[in-house]
Coordinates of C-alpha atoms and ligand atoms in Angstrom, one line a residue:
M1 CA -5.5 -41.7 -7.4
N2 CA -2.4 -41.9 -5.3
E3 CA -0.2 -41.0 -8.3
L4 CA -2.0 -37.7 -8.6
R5 CA -1.8 -37.0 -4.9
D6 CA 1.9 -37.8 -5.0
L7 CA 2.5 -35.5 -8.0
L8 CA 0.8 -32.6 -6.2
A9 CA 2.6 -33.4 -3.0
D10 CA 5.9 -33.0 -4.9
V11 CA 4.8 -29.7 -6.3
V12 CA 4.0 -28.3 -2.9
A13 CA 6.7 -30.0 -0.8
D14 CA 8.8 -27.8 1.4
A15 CA 7.4 -24.6 0.1
D16 CA 8.5 -21.4 1.8
A17 CA 5.4 -19.3 1.0
V18 CA 2.0 -19.4 -0.6
S19 CA 0.6 -16.9 -3.1
L20 CA -3.1 -16.7 -3.8
F21 CA -4.1 -15.0 -7.0
S22 CA -7.6 -13.5 -7.1
P23 CA -8.7 -15.4 -4.1
N24 CA -12.2 -15.6 -2.7
A25 CA -12.9 -15.5 1.0
A26 CA -13.3 -19.2 1.3
A27 CA -9.9 -19.9 -0.4
F28 CA -8.2 -17.4 1.9
E29 CA -9.8 -18.9 5.0
R30 CA -8.3 -22.3 4.2
F31 CA -4.9 -20.8 4.7
E32 CA -5.7 -18.7 7.7
D33 CA -3.8 -21.0 10.1
A34 CA -1.0 -21.9 7.7
D35 CA 2.5 -21.7 9.1
L36 CA 3.8 -20.2 5.9
P37 CA 3.5 -16.6 4.8
V38 CA 0.5 -16.2 2.6
V39 CA 0.5 -13.4 0.0
V40 CA -2.6 -12.3 -1.7
V41 CA -2.4 -10.9 -5.2
G42 CA -5.4 -9.2 -6.8
P43 CA -7.0 -6.0 -8.0
E44 CA -8.2 -5.3 -4.5
N45 CA -7.7 -6.6 -1.0
A46 CA -11.1 -8.1 -0.7
V47 CA -10.1 -10.6 2.0
D48 CA -8.1 -8.0 4.1
A49 CA -4.9 -10.0 3.8
E50 CA -1.9 -8.6 5.7
K51 CA 0.4 -9.4 2.8
F52 CA -1.1 -8.0 -0.3
V53 CA 0.1 -7.1 -3.8
E54 CA -2.3 -4.9 -5.8
L55 CA -2.7 -5.7 -9.5
P56 CA -2.9 -2.4 -11.3
I57 CA -4.3 -3.9 -14.5
D58 CA -6.2 -7.0 -15.2
F59 CA -3.5 -9.3 -16.6
I60 CA -5.4 -11.8 -18.6
D61 CA -2.6 -14.2 -19.1
L62 CA -1.6 -16.2 -16.1
E63 CA 2.1 -15.7 -16.6
G64 CA 1.7 -11.9 -16.5
R65 CA -0.3 -12.1 -13.3
I66 CA 2.1 -14.5 -11.6
R67 CA 5.2 -12.4 -12.7
F68 CA 3.7 -9.2 -11.4
G69 CA 2.7 -10.9 -8.1
I70 CA 6.1 -12.5 -7.5
E71 CA 8.0 -9.4 -8.4
G72 CA 5.8 -7.3 -6.2
A73 CA 6.1 -9.7 -3.2
L74 CA 9.8 -9.8 -3.6
E75 CA 10.0 -6.1 -3.7
K76 CA 7.8 -5.7 -0.6
E77 CA 9.9 -8.4 1.1
F78 CA 7.0 -10.8 1.6
F79 CA 9.3 -13.5 0.2
E80 CA 13.0 -13.7 0.2
E81 CA 15.1 -14.3 -2.8
G82 CA 15.6 -18.1 -3.1
D83 CA 12.2 -18.9 -1.5
E84 CA 10.1 -21.6 -3.2
V85 CA 6.7 -20.2 -3.7
V86 CA 3.5 -22.1 -4.4
C87 CA 1.0 -20.1 -6.4
V88 CA -2.7 -20.9 -6.5
A89 CA -4.5 -19.3 -9.3
D90 CA -7.6 -19.3 -11.5
F91 CA -7.1 -20.5 -15.0
L92 CA -9.4 -20.6 -18.1
G93 CA -12.5 -19.8 -16.0
G94 CA -11.8 -22.2 -13.2
V95 CA -11.4 -21.1 -9.6
G96 CA -8.4 -22.1 -7.7
N97 CA -7.8 -24.8 -10.3
T98 CA -4.1 -24.2 -10.9
V99 CA -1.1 -24.8 -8.7
A100 CA 2.4 -23.7 -9.8
R101 CA 5.7 -23.8 -8.0
I102 CA 8.0 -20.9 -8.6
E103 CA 11.6 -21.0 -7.5
T104 CA 12.4 -17.3 -6.9
S105 CA 16.2 -17.9 -7.3
D106 CA 15.7 -19.0 -10.9
F107 CA 13.2 -16.2 -11.5
S108 CA 14.5 -13.3 -13.6
P109 CA 12.3 -10.2 -13.0
S110 CA 10.8 -8.7 -16.1
G111 CA 10.5 -5.3 -14.4
V112 CA 6.7 -5.3 -14.8
Y113 CA 6.1 -4.5 -11.1
D114 CA 8.7 -1.7 -11.3
L115 CA 7.0 -0.3 -14.3
F116 CA 3.8 0.5 -12.4
V117 CA 5.1 1.0 -8.9
N118 CA 8.5 2.5 -9.2
S119 CA 8.1 4.7 -12.3
R120 CA 8.7 8.4 -12.1
A121 CA 5.0 8.9 -12.9
E122 CA 2.4 8.0 -10.3
P123 CA 1.2 4.3 -10.6
G124 CA -2.4 5.3 -11.4
V125 CA -1.1 7.5 -14.2
V126 CA 0.9 4.7 -15.8
R127 CA -2.2 2.5 -15.5
D128 CA -4.6 5.0 -17.0
V129 CA -2.3 5.6 -20.0
F130 CA -2.0 1.8 -20.4
E131 CA -5.8 1.6 -20.4
V132 CA -6.1 4.3 -23.1
A133 CA -3.6 2.5 -25.3
I134 CA -5.4 -0.9 -24.8
E135 CA -8.7 0.6 -25.6
L136 CA -7.3 2.4 -28.6
G137 CA -5.8 -0.9 -29.8
K138 CA -9.0 -2.7 -29.4
K139 CA -11.2 -0.3 -31.3
G140 CA -8.8 1.5 -33.5
Q141 CA -9.8 4.9 -34.9
K142 CA -13.1 4.5 -36.8
G143 CA -12.4 0.8 -37.3
K144 CA -8.9 1.3 -38.7
P145 CA -5.8 0.2 -36.8
V146 CA -4.1 3.1 -35.2
G147 CA -0.7 3.6 -33.6
A148 CA 0.2 5.9 -30.7
L149 CA 3.2 6.8 -28.5
F150 CA 2.7 8.0 -24.9
V151 CA 5.7 9.2 -22.9
V152 CA 4.8 9.3 -19.2
G153 CA 6.8 11.0 -16.5
D154 CA 9.9 13.2 -16.4
A155 CA 8.1 15.6 -18.8
G156 CA 10.5 18.5 -18.5
K157 CA 13.4 16.5 -19.7
V158 CA 11.2 14.8 -22.4
M159 CA 10.2 18.2 -23.7
N160 CA 13.9 19.2 -23.9
K161 CA 14.6 16.2 -26.0
S162 CA 11.8 16.7 -28.5
R163 CA 10.3 19.3 -30.7
P164 CA 6.8 20.2 -31.8
L165 CA 5.4 18.9 -35.1
S166 CA 2.4 21.2 -34.9
Y167 CA 0.6 23.5 -32.5
N168 CA 0.0 21.9 -29.2
P169 CA -3.7 21.5 -28.5
F170 CA -2.9 21.0 -24.8
E171 CA -0.9 24.2 -24.5
K172 CA -3.2 26.1 -22.1
S173 CA -5.3 23.3 -20.8
H174 CA -5.1 21.6 -17.5
V175 CA -6.3 18.2 -18.4
H176 CA -5.3 14.8 -16.9
V177 CA -5.3 11.3 -18.1
G178 CA -8.1 9.3 -16.6
D179 CA -10.7 12.1 -17.2
P180 CA -13.3 10.6 -19.6
I181 CA -13.1 13.7 -21.9
V182 CA -9.3 13.4 -22.1
N183 CA -9.5 9.8 -23.2
V184 CA -11.8 10.9 -26.1
M185 CA -9.3 13.7 -26.9
L186 CA -6.3 11.4 -26.8
K187 CA -8.0 9.0 -29.1
E188 CA -8.9 11.7 -31.5
F189 CA -5.4 13.2 -31.6
S190 CA -3.8 9.7 -32.0
R191 CA -4.5 9.9 -35.7
L192 CA -1.8 12.5 -36.0
D193 CA 1.9 12.2 -35.9
G194 CA 4.3 12.2 -33.0
A195 CA 4.1 11.5 -29.3
F196 CA 2.0 12.6 -26.3
V197 CA 4.0 13.9 -23.3
I198 CA 2.4 13.3 -19.9
S199 CA 3.7 14.5 -16.6
D200 CA 4.3 12.5 -13.4
A201 CA 0.9 13.6 -12.1
G202 CA -0.9 12.7 -15.3
K203 CA -1.2 16.2 -16.8
I204 CA -1.2 16.1 -20.6
V205 CA 1.7 18.4 -21.4
S206 CA 1.7 18.1 -25.2
A207 CA 0.7 16.2 -28.3
Y208 CA 2.5 16.1 -31.6
R209 CA 6.0 15.9 -30.2
Y210 CA 8.8 14.6 -32.4
L211 CA 11.2 12.8 -30.0
E212 CA 14.9 13.2 -30.5
P213 CA 16.5 11.2 -27.8
S214 CA 19.9 9.7 -28.1
A215 CA 19.4 6.2 -29.4
E216 CA 22.8 5.0 -28.4
G217 CA 22.8 1.6 -26.8
V218 CA 19.1 1.1 -27.4
D219 CA 18.4 -2.3 -28.8
I220 CA 14.8 -3.0 -29.8
P221 CA 13.5 -6.2 -31.5
K222 CA 14.0 -6.3 -35.3
G223 CA 10.9 -5.4 -37.2
L224 CA 9.8 -2.6 -34.9
G225 CA 10.2 0.8 -36.5
A226 CA 10.9 4.4 -35.7
R227 CA 8.0 4.9 -33.2
H228 CA 9.2 2.0 -31.1
M229 CA 12.8 3.1 -31.4
A230 CA 11.9 6.6 -30.3
G231 CA 9.9 5.2 -27.3
G232 CA 12.7 2.9 -26.3
A233 CA 15.3 5.6 -26.6
I234 CA 13.4 8.3 -24.7
S235 CA 12.9 5.8 -21.8
R236 CA 16.6 5.3 -21.6
D237 CA 17.6 8.9 -22.2
T238 CA 15.2 10.2 -19.5
N239 CA 13.3 8.7 -16.5
A240 CA 10.1 8.5 -18.5
T241 CA 8.2 5.3 -19.3
A242 CA 7.1 5.0 -23.0
I243 CA 3.8 3.2 -23.8
V244 CA 3.6 2.4 -27.5
L245 CA 0.6 1.0 -29.5
S246 CA 1.8 -0.4 -32.8
E247 CA -0.3 0.3 -35.8
S248 CA 1.2 -2.7 -37.6
D249 CA 1.0 -5.5 -35.1
G250 CA -1.6 -4.0 -32.8
L251 CA 0.3 -4.8 -29.6
V252 CA 0.9 -2.4 -26.7
R253 CA 4.4 -2.3 -25.4
A254 CA 5.9 -0.5 -22.4
F255 CA 9.6 0.6 -22.4
K256 CA 11.6 1.5 -19.4
G257 CA 15.3 2.1 -19.3
G258 CA 15.4 1.3 -23.0
E259 CA 14.0 -2.2 -22.5
I260 CA 10.6 -3.7 -23.3
V261 CA 9.1 -4.6 -19.9
L262 CA 5.6 -5.5 -20.9
E263 CA 3.9 -6.6 -24.1
I264 CA 0.1 -6.9 -24.3
D265 CA -2.4 -7.8 -27.0
P266 CA -5.4 -5.5 -26.6
E267 CA -7.6 -8.1 -28.3
E268 CA -7.2 -10.4 -25.3
Y269 CA -8.6 -7.7 -23.0
Ligands
LIG1 N1 11.0 10.2 -33.2 C1 9.7 10.1 -33.2 N2 9.0 10.8 -32.3 C2 7.6 10.8 -32.3 N3 6.9 10.0 -33.1 C3 7.5 9.3 -34.0 C4 9.0 9.3 -34.1 N4 9.3 8.4 -35.1 C5 8.2 7.9 -35.6 N5 7.1 8.5 -35.0 C6 5.7 8.2 -35.3 O1 5.5 6.8 -35.5 C7 4.8 6.7 -36.7 C8 5.0 5.4 -37.4 O2 6.4 5.2 -37.7 P1 7.0 3.8 -38.0 O3 6.1 3.0 -38.9 O4 8.4 3.9 -38.4 O5 7.1 3.2 -36.5 P2 6.8 1.7 -36.1 O6 7.7 1.5 -34.9 O7 6.9 0.7 -37.2 O8 5.3 1.7 -35.5 P3 4.0 0.9 -36.0 O9 4.2 -0.5 -35.5 O10 2.9 1.7 -35.4 O11 4.1 1.0 -37.6 C9 5.2 7.9 -37.5 O12 4.2 8.2 -38.5 C10 5.2 9.0 -36.5 O13 3.9 9.5 -36.2
LIG2 MN1 5.7 0.9 -39.0

């Protein structure tokens, strides 16, 4: 099939770099002597690659994974702006079955890499909160869909721009996201109104906060209500990241600088 070979040759012609997504050792070895930079993107650096971008969460959709990898590699200066990058990825259960050419000059960053790596809060904290939100979205609360709003990082300022709706069950405790017991507590309290406030280091500062940020200049998609507006606005008015689970459409969205930077369907996890 020369036609197919030609087609693939066009896709990879004059590439400036290669990016391997979730590679196995065999796939990586094939590129060992390549004269192009090879960037590995995955949950861990199993092949000991020199150029590596860590995936903080398991992006199920290929676009999410590729976006994160490209944004991370650009940020780490593994690629230069304008490079043409060939990505090799696993798709629909296949291994190394997908080749995509990305022109980084036409690529507008979604901010997803920034969300995890350059947030005020520690990357592991953002990831842990994301995971709680996804799990909550999957299971709901006793089978019923549930919504929740987590405000992560810059907690002092967030507290100043909010007020309590009820007594704070975390008042005197020193608990952190990621502890298994805390995940149970967060899920339990998510039935109640308001937002959770979490510090840069992952300490749960408060539950039941009613956020009162300035919403000026915040533009969220039509159809999303007060919870999302509050999340978007607090992420603009402070350096916090807001992670919002919608009770009505079941999606988890992350806001930074007033913008949605990531939207995930927990059912696909
Ligand atoms: N300013 C706020 N601060 C904290 N929590 C808020 C604020 N506004 C709304 N909420 C919480 O969000 C809940 C749902 O509100 P609303 O339905 O307007 O939001 P929404 O964006 O449509 O979210 P959902 O998709 O979950 O319905 C409220 O019951 C309340 O607990
Ligand atoms: Mn609503």
